[in-house]
CSV table of C-alpha atoms in Angstrom, one decimal:
chain,number,residue,atom,x,y,z
A,1369,UNK,CA,-36.1,-46.1,16.1
A,1370,UNK,CA,-34.0,-47.6,18.9
A,1371,UNK,CA,-33.2,-46.0,22.3
A,1372,UNK,CA,-30.0,-46.1,24.1
A,1373,UNK,CA,-30.8,-49.6,25.5
A,1374,UNK,CA,-31.4,-51.0,22.1
A,1375,UNK,CA,-35.2,-51.1,22.4
A,1376,UNK,CA,-37.9,-49.0,20.7
A,1377,UNK,CA,-38.7,-45.8,22.6
A,1378,UNK,CA,-42.3,-46.6,23.2
A,1379,UNK,CA,-41.3,-50.0,24.9
A,1380,UNK,CA,-38.5,-48.3,26.7
A,1381,UNK,CA,-40.6,-45.7,28.1
A,1382,UNK,CA,-43.3,-48.1,29.3
A,1383,UNK,CA,-41.1,-51.0,30.3
A,1384,UNK,CA,-38.2,-49.5,32.1
A,1385,UNK,CA,-38.5,-47.4,35.4
A,1386,UNK,CA,-36.6,-44.2,35.7
A,1387,UNK,CA,-33.4,-44.9,37.7
A,1388,UNK,CA,-31.5,-42.8,40.1
A,1389,UNK,CA,-28.4,-41.2,38.6
A,1390,UNK,CA,-25.4,-39.6,40.3
A,1391,UNK,CA,-23.2,-37.3,38.4
A,1392,UNK,CA,-19.8,-36.8,40.0
A,1393,UNK,CA,-16.9,-34.3,39.6
A,1394,UNK,CA,-18.3,-32.2,36.8
A,1395,UNK,CA,-18.2,-28.4,36.6
A,1396,UNK,CA,-21.9,-27.3,36.9
A,1397,UNK,CA,-22.9,-24.4,34.9
A,1398,UNK,CA,-26.4,-23.1,35.8
A,1399,UNK,CA,-27.3,-19.7,34.1
A,1400,UNK,CA,-30.5,-19.5,36.2
A,1401,UNK,CA,-28.9,-19.5,39.7
A,1402,UNK,CA,-25.4,-18.3,38.3
A,1403,UNK,CA,-23.9,-21.4,39.8
A,1404,UNK,CA,-20.4,-22.2,38.2
A,1405,UNK,CA,-18.2,-24.7,40.1
A,1406,UNK,CA,-17.4,-28.2,40.8
A,1407,UNK,CA,-20.6,-30.1,42.1
A,1408,UNK,CA,-22.2,-33.5,42.2
A,1409,UNK,CA,-25.7,-33.9,41.1
A,1410,UNK,CA,-28.3,-36.6,42.3
A,1411,UNK,CA,-31.3,-37.4,40.1
A,1412,UNK,CA,-34.2,-39.4,41.2
A,1413,UNK,CA,-37.1,-40.2,39.0
A,1414,UNK,CA,-37.3,-37.2,36.7
A,1415,UNK,CA,-36.0,-34.5,39.2
A,1416,UNK,CA,-32.8,-33.2,40.4
A,1417,UNK,CA,-33.0,-33.8,44.1
A,1418,UNK,CA,-29.6,-32.6,45.2
A,1419,UNK,CA,-26.7,-30.5,44.2
A,1420,UNK,CA,-23.8,-30.3,46.4
A,1421,UNK,CA,-19.9,-30.3,46.4
A,1422,UNK,CA,-19.9,-33.9,47.4
A,1423,UNK,CA,-22.8,-36.4,47.5
A,1424,UNK,CA,-22.2,-39.6,49.2
A,1425,UNK,CA,-25.5,-41.3,48.5
A,1426,UNK,CA,-25.5,-44.3,46.2
A,1427,UNK,CA,-27.4,-44.4,43.0
A,1428,UNK,CA,-28.2,-47.0,40.3
A,1429,UNK,CA,-26.1,-45.2,37.7
A,1430,UNK,CA,-22.9,-43.3,38.4
A,1431,UNK,CA,-21.5,-40.9,35.7
A,1432,UNK,CA,-17.9,-39.6,36.3
A,1433,UNK,CA,-18.0,-36.1,34.6
A,1434,UNK,CA,-14.4,-35.3,35.4
A,1435,UNK,CA,-13.2,-32.6,32.8
A,1436,UNK,CA,-16.7,-31.9,31.6
A,1437,UNK,CA,-19.4,-29.2,32.0
A,1438,UNK,CA,-22.8,-30.3,33.4
A,1439,UNK,CA,-25.4,-27.8,32.1
A,1440,UNK,CA,-29.2,-27.6,31.7
A,1441,UNK,CA,-30.4,-29.5,28.5
A,1442,UNK,CA,-30.5,-27.3,25.5
A,1443,UNK,CA,-33.6,-26.0,24.0
A,1444,UNK,CA,-34.0,-25.4,20.2
A,1445,UNK,CA,-37.1,-23.3,19.4
A,1446,UNK,CA,-36.7,-23.8,15.7
A,1447,UNK,CA,-36.6,-27.2,14.0
A,1448,UNK,CA,-38.3,-28.9,11.1
A,1449,UNK,CA,-39.2,-32.5,11.8
A,1450,UNK,CA,-41.1,-33.1,8.5
A,1451,UNK,CA,-43.6,-35.1,10.3
A,1452,UNK,CA,-46.4,-35.5,9.1
A,1453,UNK,CA,-46.0,-35.9,5.4
A,1454,UNK,CA,-42.3,-35.9,4.5
A,1455,UNK,CA,-41.0,-38.6,6.7
A,1456,UNK,CA,-38.5,-39.7,4.2
A,1457,UNK,CA,-36.5,-36.6,5.3
A,1458,UNK,CA,-37.0,-36.8,9.1
A,1459,UNK,CA,-39.6,-38.0,11.7
A,1460,UNK,CA,-40.4,-37.0,15.2
A,1461,UNK,CA,-38.4,-40.0,16.3
A,1462,UNK,CA,-35.3,-39.4,14.2
A,1463,UNK,CA,-35.3,-35.7,14.8
A,1464,UNK,CA,-35.6,-36.2,18.5
A,1465,UNK,CA,-32.6,-38.7,18.4
A,1466,UNK,CA,-30.6,-36.0,16.5
A,1467,UNK,CA,-31.5,-33.4,19.2
A,1468,UNK,CA,-30.5,-35.8,21.9
A,1469,UNK,CA,-27.2,-36.5,20.1
A,1470,UNK,CA,-26.6,-32.7,20.1
A,1471,UNK,CA,-27.5,-32.1,23.8
A,1472,UNK,CA,-31.0,-30.8,23.3
A,1473,UNK,CA,-33.7,-31.9,25.5
A,1474,UNK,CA,-36.6,-29.8,24.2
A,1475,UNK,CA,-37.3,-28.7,20.6
A,1476,UNK,CA,-40.1,-26.8,18.9
A,1477,UNK,CA,-41.2,-28.0,15.5
A,1478,UNK,CA,-42.3,-25.7,12.8
A,1479,UNK,CA,-45.7,-26.1,11.0
A,1480,UNK,CA,-44.7,-26.3,7.4
A,1481,UNK,CA,-45.5,-30.0,7.2
A,1482,UNK,CA,-47.8,-31.9,4.8
A,1483,UNK,CA,-50.5,-31.3,5.7
A,1484,UNK,CA,-49.7,-28.0,7.3
A,1485,UNK,CA,-50.0,-28.1,11.1
A,1486,UNK,CA,-52.9,-25.5,11.1
A,1487,UNK,CA,-55.4,-27.2,13.3
A,1488,UNK,CA,-55.6,-28.8,16.8
A,1489,UNK,CA,-55.7,-32.3,15.4
A,1490,UNK,CA,-52.2,-32.0,13.8
A,1491,UNK,CA,-50.9,-30.4,17.0
A,1492,UNK,CA,-52.2,-33.4,18.9
A,1493,UNK,CA,-50.7,-35.9,16.4
A,1494,UNK,CA,-47.2,-34.5,16.9
A,1495,UNK,CA,-47.5,-34.2,20.7
A,1496,UNK,CA,-48.9,-37.7,21.1
A,1497,UNK,CA,-46.3,-39.3,18.8
A,1498,UNK,CA,-43.5,-37.4,20.7
A,1499,UNK,CA,-44.8,-38.7,24.1
A,1500,UNK,CA,-44.9,-42.2,22.8
A,1501,UNK,CA,-41.7,-42.4,20.7
A,1502,UNK,CA,-39.4,-39.5,21.3
A,1503,UNK,CA,-36.5,-39.5,23.8
A,1504,UNK,CA,-36.8,-35.8,24.4
A,1505,UNK,CA,-39.6,-33.2,24.8
A,1506,UNK,CA,-41.1,-32.3,21.4
A,1507,UNK,CA,-43.5,-29.4,21.0
A,1508,UNK,CA,-45.4,-28.3,17.9
A,1509,UNK,CA,-46.0,-24.7,16.7
A,1510,UNK,CA,-49.2,-23.9,14.8
A,1511,UNK,CA,-49.5,-22.2,11.4
A,1512,UNK,CA,-50.7,-18.6,11.2
A,1513,UNK,CA,-52.8,-19.1,8.1
A,1514,UNK,CA,-54.7,-22.1,6.8
A,1515,UNK,CA,-52.4,-24.2,4.7
A,1516,UNK,CA,-49.8,-21.4,5.0
A,1517,UNK,CA,-51.5,-19.9,2.0
A,1518,UNK,CA,-51.6,-16.4,3.6
A,1519,UNK,CA,-55.3,-15.9,2.8
A,1520,UNK,CA,-57.3,-16.9,6.0
A,1521,UNK,CA,-56.2,-17.2,9.6
A,1522,UNK,CA,-56.0,-20.6,11.1
A,1523,UNK,CA,-57.8,-21.4,14.3
A,1524,UNK,CA,-55.0,-20.0,16.6
A,1525,UNK,CA,-57.1,-20.3,19.8
A,1526,UNK,CA,-57.8,-24.1,19.4
A,1527,UNK,CA,-54.2,-24.9,18.6
A,1528,UNK,CA,-53.0,-22.9,21.7
A,1529,UNK,CA,-55.6,-24.8,23.7
A,1530,UNK,CA,-54.1,-28.1,22.3
A,1531,UNK,CA,-50.7,-27.1,23.6
A,1532,UNK,CA,-49.1,-25.1,20.7
A,1533,UNK,CA,-46.7,-22.8,22.5
A,1534,UNK,CA,-46.3,-20.4,19.5
A,1535,UNK,CA,-47.6,-19.7,15.9
A,1536,UNK,CA,-45.5,-19.3,12.9
A,1537,UNK,CA,-45.7,-19.2,9.0
A,1538,UNK,CA,-42.1,-20.3,9.0
A,1539,UNK,CA,-40.7,-20.8,5.5
A,1540,UNK,CA,-42.5,-17.6,4.4
A,1541,UNK,CA,-43.9,-14.4,5.7
A,1542,UNK,CA,-47.6,-13.4,5.9
A,1543,UNK,CA,-47.4,-10.8,3.2
A,1544,UNK,CA,-50.9,-9.5,3.9
A,1545,UNK,CA,-50.2,-6.9,6.6
A,1546,UNK,CA,-53.7,-6.5,7.9
A,1547,UNK,CA,-54.0,-10.4,8.2
A,1548,UNK,CA,-50.6,-10.5,10.0
A,1549,UNK,CA,-51.8,-7.7,12.5
A,1550,UNK,CA,-55.0,-9.6,13.2
A,1551,UNK,CA,-53.0,-12.8,14.0
A,1552,UNK,CA,-50.7,-10.8,16.4
A,1553,UNK,CA,-53.8,-9.5,18.2
A,1554,UNK,CA,-55.1,-13.0,18.7
A,1555,UNK,CA,-51.6,-14.3,19.7
A,1556,UNK,CA,-51.4,-11.5,22.3
A,1557,UNK,CA,-54.7,-12.5,23.7
A,1558,UNK,CA,-53.7,-16.1,23.9
A,1559,UNK,CA,-50.4,-15.3,25.4
A,1560,UNK,CA,-48.2,-16.9,22.8
A,1561,UNK,CA,-45.3,-15.5,20.6
A,1562,UNK,CA,-45.6,-14.9,16.8
A,1563,UNK,CA,-42.4,-16.4,15.2
A,1564,UNK,CA,-41.6,-14.5,12.1
A,1565,UNK,CA,-39.7,-15.7,9.0
A,1566,UNK,CA,-38.9,-12.2,7.6
A,1567,UNK,CA,-38.9,-12.5,3.8
A,1568,UNK,CA,-40.5,-10.1,1.3
A,1569,UNK,CA,-41.4,-12.7,-1.3
A,1570,UNK,CA,-41.7,-10.1,-4.1
A,1571,UNK,CA,-38.3,-8.7,-3.5
A,1572,UNK,CA,-36.8,-12.3,-3.5
A,1573,UNK,CA,-37.6,-12.3,-7.4
A,1574,UNK,CA,-36.0,-15.6,-8.0
A,1575,UNK,CA,-32.9,-15.0,-5.9
A,1576,UNK,CA,-31.0,-18.2,-4.8
A,1577,UNK,CA,-28.1,-16.9,-2.7
A,1578,UNK,CA,-26.8,-13.7,-1.1
A,1579,UNK,CA,-26.8,-10.7,-3.4
A,1580,UNK,CA,-23.1,-10.3,-4.1
A,1581,UNK,CA,-20.6,-10.2,-6.9
A,1582,UNK,CA,-19.9,-13.8,-6.9
A,1583,UNK,CA,-23.5,-14.9,-7.4
A,1584,UNK,CA,-24.0,-12.3,-10.1
A,1585,UNK,CA,-21.0,-13.4,-12.0
A,1586,UNK,CA,-22.8,-16.8,-12.3
A,1587,UNK,CA,-25.7,-15.2,-13.9
A,1588,UNK,CA,-27.9,-15.9,-10.9
A,1589,UNK,CA,-30.2,-13.6,-9.0
A,1590,UNK,CA,-29.3,-12.6,-5.5
A,1591,UNK,CA,-31.3,-12.1,-2.3
A,1592,UNK,CA,-30.5,-8.7,-0.9
A,1593,UNK,CA,-30.5,-7.8,2.8
A,1594,UNK,CA,-33.7,-5.7,2.2
A,1595,UNK,CA,-35.7,-8.9,1.6
A,1596,UNK,CA,-35.2,-9.7,5.3
A,1597,UNK,CA,-35.0,-6.2,6.8
A,1598,UNK,CA,-38.3,-4.7,5.3
A,1599,UNK,CA,-40.4,-7.4,6.8
A,1600,UNK,CA,-38.6,-7.2,10.1
A,1601,UNK,CA,-39.4,-3.5,10.3
A,1602,UNK,CA,-43.1,-4.1,9.3
A,1603,UNK,CA,-43.5,-6.9,11.9
A,1604,UNK,CA,-41.8,-4.9,14.7
A,1605,UNK,CA,-44.2,-2.0,14.0
A,1606,UNK,CA,-47.2,-4.4,14.1
A,1607,UNK,CA,-46.0,-5.9,17.3
A,1608,UNK,CA,-45.8,-2.4,18.8
A,1609,UNK,CA,-49.4,-1.7,17.8
A,1610,UNK,CA,-50.8,-4.9,19.0
A,1611,UNK,CA,-48.7,-5.7,22.1
A,1612,UNK,CA,-47.8,-9.1,20.7
A,1613,UNK,CA,-44.7,-10.9,21.5
A,1614,UNK,CA,-42.7,-11.0,18.2
A,1615,UNK,CA,-39.9,-13.4,17.8
A,1616,UNK,CA,-37.7,-13.0,14.8
A,1617,UNK,CA,-36.4,-16.2,13.4
A,1618,UNK,CA,-32.9,-16.8,11.9
A,1619,UNK,CA,-31.7,-13.2,11.7
A,1620,UNK,CA,-29.0,-13.1,9.0
A,1621,UNK,CA,-28.2,-9.4,8.4
A,1622,UNK,CA,-26.6,-6.7,10.4
A,1623,UNK,CA,-29.6,-4.6,9.7
A,1624,UNK,CA,-32.0,-7.0,11.2
A,1625,UNK,CA,-29.9,-7.0,14.5
A,1626,UNK,CA,-30.1,-3.3,14.6
A,1627,UNK,CA,-33.8,-3.4,14.1
A,1628,UNK,CA,-34.2,-5.7,17.1
A,1629,UNK,CA,-31.9,-3.5,19.2
A,1630,UNK,CA,-34.0,-0.4,18.4
A,1631,UNK,CA,-37.3,-2.1,19.1
A,1632,UNK,CA,-36.1,-3.1,22.5
A,1633,UNK,CA,-35.1,0.4,23.3
A,1634,UNK,CA,-38.7,1.4,22.5
A,1635,UNK,CA,-40.0,-1.4,24.9
A,1636,UNK,CA,-41.6,-3.4,22.0
A,1637,UNK,CA,-41.9,-7.1,23.0
A,1638,UNK,CA,-39.4,-8.5,20.4
A,1639,UNK,CA,-37.0,-11.3,20.8
A,1640,UNK,CA,-34.6,-12.8,18.3
A,1641,UNK,CA,-32.6,-15.9,17.4
A,1642,UNK,CA,-29.6,-16.6,15.1
A,1643,UNK,CA,-28.3,-19.8,13.7
A,1644,UNK,CA,-24.8,-21.3,14.0
A,1645,UNK,CA,-24.3,-21.2,10.3
A,1646,UNK,CA,-24.8,-17.5,10.1
A,1647,UNK,CA,-22.2,-16.7,12.8
A,1648,UNK,CA,-19.8,-19.2,11.3
A,1649,UNK,CA,-19.9,-19.0,7.6
A,1650,UNK,CA,-20.3,-16.2,5.0
A,1651,UNK,CA,-21.1,-16.1,1.3
A,1652,UNK,CA,-17.4,-16.4,0.5
A,1653,UNK,CA,-17.4,-19.9,2.0
A,1654,UNK,CA,-20.1,-21.1,-0.3
A,1655,UNK,CA,-19.2,-24.0,-2.7
A,1656,UNK,CA,-21.2,-23.3,-5.8
A,1657,UNK,CA,-21.3,-27.0,-6.6
A,1658,UNK,CA,-22.7,-28.1,-3.2
A,1659,UNK,CA,-26.3,-27.5,-2.5
A,1660,UNK,CA,-25.5,-28.0,1.3
A,1661,UNK,CA,-24.5,-24.3,1.2
A,1662,UNK,CA,-28.0,-23.4,-0.1
A,1663,UNK,CA,-30.1,-22.1,2.8
A,1664,UNK,CA,-32.9,-19.5,3.5
A,1665,UNK,CA,-32.0,-16.9,4.6
A,1666,UNK,CA,-28.7,-17.2,2.7
A,1667,UNK,CA,-25.2,-17.0,4.1
A,1668,UNK,CA,-24.4,-13.3,4.2
A,1669,UNK,CA,-21.2,-11.1,4.2
A,1670,UNK,CA,-18.6,-10.8,6.7
A,1671,UNK,CA,-20.1,-7.5,7.8
A,1672,UNK,CA,-23.4,-9.3,8.5
A,1673,UNK,CA,-21.6,-12.1,10.4
A,1674,UNK,CA,-19.8,-9.6,12.6
A,1675,UNK,CA,-23.1,-7.7,13.2
A,1676,UNK,CA,-24.7,-10.9,14.4
A,1677,UNK,CA,-21.9,-11.8,16.6
A,1678,UNK,CA,-22.1,-8.2,18.2
A,1679,UNK,CA,-25.8,-8.7,18.6
A,1680,UNK,CA,-25.2,-12.0,20.4
A,1681,UNK,CA,-22.6,-10.2,22.7
A,1682,UNK,CA,-24.7,-7.1,23.6
A,1683,UNK,CA,-27.9,-9.0,24.2
A,1684,UNK,CA,-29.8,-7.8,21.2
A,1685,UNK,CA,-30.0,-11.5,20.1
A,1686,UNK,CA,-31.7,-13.5,22.8
A,1687,UNK,CA,-31.0,-17.0,21.7
A,1688,UNK,CA,-29.4,-19.5,19.3
A,1689,UNK,CA,-31.5,-21.9,17.2
A,1690,UNK,CA,-30.6,-24.4,14.6
A,1691,UNK,CA,-33.4,-24.0,11.9
A,1692,UNK,CA,-32.7,-27.8,11.5
A,1693,UNK,CA,-34.0,-28.3,8.0
A,1694,UNK,CA,-33.5,-32.0,6.7
A,1695,UNK,CA,-33.7,-32.8,3.0
A,1696,UNK,CA,-32.9,-36.2,1.2
A,1697,UNK,CA,-29.6,-36.6,-0.6
A,1698,UNK,CA,-31.6,-37.0,-3.9
A,1699,UNK,CA,-33.2,-33.5,-3.3
A,1700,UNK,CA,-29.9,-31.8,-2.6
A,1701,UNK,CA,-28.2,-33.6,-5.6
A,1702,UNK,CA,-30.6,-32.0,-8.1
A,1703,UNK,CA,-29.0,-30.2,-11.2
A,1704,UNK,CA,-28.5,-27.3,-11.5
A,1705,UNK,CA,-27.5,-27.1,-7.8
A,1706,UNK,CA,-29.4,-23.8,-7.1
A,1707,UNK,CA,-32.8,-25.6,-7.9
A,1708,UNK,CA,-32.2,-27.8,-4.8
A,1709,UNK,CA,-34.4,-27.0,-1.7
A,1710,UNK,CA,-33.0,-24.6,0.9
A,1711,UNK,CA,-31.9,-25.7,4.3
A,1712,UNK,CA,-29.4,-27.6,6.3
A,1713,UNK,CA,-29.5,-29.9,9.4
A,1714,UNK,CA,-28.0,-28.4,12.7
A,1715,UNK,CA,-28.9,-30.3,15.8
A,1716,UNK,CA,-25.9,-32.5,16.2
A,1717,UNK,CA,-23.4,-29.7,15.6
A,1718,UNK,CA,-24.9,-26.5,17.1
A,1719,UNK,CA,-23.3,-26.6,20.5
A,1720,UNK,CA,-19.9,-27.4,19.1
A,1721,UNK,CA,-20.2,-24.6,16.6
A,1722,UNK,CA,-21.2,-22.1,19.2
A,1723,UNK,CA,-18.2,-23.2,21.5
A,1724,UNK,CA,-15.8,-23.0,18.6
A,1725,UNK,CA,-16.8,-19.7,17.2
A,1726,UNK,CA,-18.3,-17.8,20.2
A,1727,UNK,CA,-16.7,-19.1,23.5
A,1728,UNK,CA,-13.2,-20.0,22.3
A,1729,UNK,CA,-12.7,-16.6,20.7
A,1730,UNK,CA,-13.9,-14.8,23.8
A,1731,UNK,CA,-17.2,-13.5,22.5
A,1732,UNK,CA,-19.3,-15.2,25.2
A,1733,UNK,CA,-18.6,-17.1,28.5
A,1734,UNK,CA,-20.0,-20.6,28.8
A,1735,UNK,CA,-22.6,-19.2,31.2
A,1736,UNK,CA,-23.7,-16.6,28.7
A,1737,UNK,CA,-23.8,-19.3,26.0
A,1738,UNK,CA,-26.1,-21.4,28.2
A,1739,UNK,CA,-28.4,-18.4,28.5
A,1740,UNK,CA,-28.7,-18.3,24.7
A,1741,UNK,CA,-29.2,-22.0,24.3
A,1742,UNK,CA,-31.2,-23.0,27.4
A,1743,UNK,CA,-32.3,-20.4,29.9
A,1744,UNK,CA,-33.7,-17.7,27.6
A,1745,UNK,CA,-35.6,-20.0,25.4
A,1746,UNK,CA,-37.2,-21.6,28.6
A,1747,UNK,CA,-38.1,-18.1,30.1
A,1748,UNK,CA,-39.3,-16.5,27.0
A,1749,UNK,CA,-41.5,-19.4,26.0
A,1750,UNK,CA,-42.5,-20.2,29.7
A,1751,UNK,CA,-41.0,-23.6,29.7
A,1752,UNK,CA,-40.2,-24.9,33.3
A,1753,UNK,CA,-36.6,-25.7,32.1
A,1754,UNK,CA,-33.2,-24.2,31.8
A,1755,UNK,CA,-31.9,-24.9,35.4
A,1756,UNK,CA,-29.7,-27.2,37.4
A,1757,UNK,CA,-31.2,-26.3,40.7
A,1758,UNK,CA,-32.6,-28.7,43.2
A,1759,UNK,CA,-36.2,-29.6,42.2
A,1760,UNK,CA,-35.8,-28.8,38.7
A,1761,UNK,CA,-36.5,-31.2,35.9
A,1762,UNK,CA,-33.7,-33.6,35.2
A,1763,UNK,CA,-32.8,-32.4,31.8
A,1764,UNK,CA,-29.1,-32.0,31.4
A,1765,UNK,CA,-26.2,-32.3,29.0
A,1766,UNK,CA,-22.7,-33.3,29.9
A,1767,UNK,CA,-20.2,-31.7,27.6
A,1768,UNK,CA,-16.4,-31.7,27.1
A,1769,UNK,CA,-15.6,-28.2,26.0
A,1770,UNK,CA,-12.0,-29.0,25.0
A,1771,UNK,CA,-12.4,-32.2,23.0
A,1772,UNK,CA,-11.5,-31.5,19.4
A,1773,UNK,CA,-13.2,-33.6,16.8
A,1774,UNK,CA,-13.9,-33.8,13.2
A,1775,UNK,CA,-17.6,-34.0,12.0
A,1776,UNK,CA,-18.2,-37.2,10.1
A,1777,UNK,CA,-21.3,-38.9,8.7
A,1778,UNK,CA,-21.2,-41.3,11.8
A,1779,UNK,CA,-21.9,-38.2,14.0
A,1780,UNK,CA,-25.2,-37.5,12.3
A,1781,UNK,CA,-28.3,-39.2,13.8
A,1782,UNK,CA,-30.7,-37.3,11.7
A,1783,UNK,CA,-32.3,-39.2,8.8
A,1784,UNK,CA,-30.9,-36.6,6.4
A,1785,UNK,CA,-27.3,-35.6,6.2
A,1786,UNK,CA,-27.5,-32.2,4.4
A,1787,UNK,CA,-24.8,-30.2,6.2
A,1788,UNK,CA,-21.8,-28.2,5.0
A,1789,UNK,CA,-20.0,-29.0,8.3
A,1790,UNK,CA,-18.9,-32.6,7.4
A,1791,UNK,CA,-15.2,-32.5,7.8
A,1792,UNK,CA,-15.2,-29.5,10.0
A,1793,UNK,CA,-12.9,-29.5,13.0
A,1794,UNK,CA,-14.8,-28.4,16.1
A,1795,UNK,CA,-14.1,-28.0,19.8
A,1796,UNK,CA,-16.6,-29.5,22.3
A,1797,UNK,CA,-18.3,-32.8,22.3
A,1798,UNK,CA,-21.5,-34.0,24.0
A,1799,UNK,CA,-20.8,-36.9,26.3
A,1800,UNK,CA,-24.2,-37.5,27.7
A,1801,UNK,CA,-27.7,-36.1,27.3
A,1802,UNK,CA,-30.2,-36.9,30.1
A,1803,UNK,CA,-33.9,-36.1,29.7
A,1804,UNK,CA,-36.6,-36.7,32.2
A,1805,UNK,CA,-34.2,-38.6,34.4
A,1806,UNK,CA,-33.0,-41.0,31.6
A,1807,UNK,CA,-29.9,-41.2,29.8
A,1808,UNK,CA,-31.0,-40.7,26.1
A,1809,UNK,CA,-27.6,-40.3,24.5
A,1810,UNK,CA,-24.2,-41.5,25.4
A,1811,UNK,CA,-21.1,-40.9,23.3
A,1812,UNK,CA,-19.6,-44.0,21.9
A,1813,UNK,CA,-16.1,-42.8,22.9
A,1814,UNK,CA,-17.6,-42.6,26.5
A,1815,UNK,CA,-18.8,-46.1,26.3
A,1816,UNK,CA,-15.5,-47.5,25.1
């Protein structure tokens, strides 16, 4: 895994001192301080030391951000890095490189690895590997149950003590309600969120895609909205009883958005995320011969897509996450197509999809988008991130909102390329990603 200077990241981090960087002429968007205007930014070591309309100090590296936004580095609270155990799909290093390519400076990895990240040693493994090899900040969530088997709670306290900022059974729900309630009690005591993949596995009943007429015509079983909504209601009720912070992952139905909205009105500590593919595509876009459209939860109806967008607009939905789920080309090429594993990658395209489908149509301003993709994740998970203020960490993305580009294989830094967005025309391109005071990604077009 090579860094921006053509050297392994561990050598790069140990052998090269952080440099001073001066960013000139950019439009700074800071959702934390509500700053929105033309400013220069001076970075020394790993901190932002000055933000002013004109900075005359010299720096070792000068970036002309004319025509671009300068924003806090993006934070993705829902990625799958497949490390340990399935590194043919992705690794900590390649997943972090994909994140840097997409403007992300912090990501939270899910625990459905092999072995499952259900103890402090596996948490330590990911965190140590990330510190040595990853260009960005990588954090690891702990599993709720041992082996994600849903029978016995994992040692939640020890994983939190090791630095796990959340627990999750992502990829499935804890179907035992009493066990789930006990996990929420412990999480509340430890002060960490419970991230819920809402899926009633019994109701799935072999379903492979959204339950609509097109899937039934193919003789296949569908996944109804109730599969998600029933567990969402259950988990909200348990959060209300335990006082836990419940975070609903990848909401895909208009019903789950309404559930979150009503829970917040009752002062239940619930937050929620949606993924770019769920506010961009619907079940009508699905190519039945292409497993890159197979994901869990599935692509839903236009009513669901519009309900998600409204939830983003009215604040019911707190953040945007990718559910970056890499799979090998061989796995996605299995026949019949619906036997392929679920999931798509998303780190490289998330910001552009959000700009194209949320900002350009007027659903969100750029400041509001940065709240969903940086500030809110930082606040809700107590990361000292999400700001462009003086003294803040030098984690930034420089982004050209108006550059139109077509997604190609060359734009994918992930080890896997399973995405339905190859060939999509999008607005907005990441030009630079800066993490910890280092340039960790620079667009090739910028270099030319």
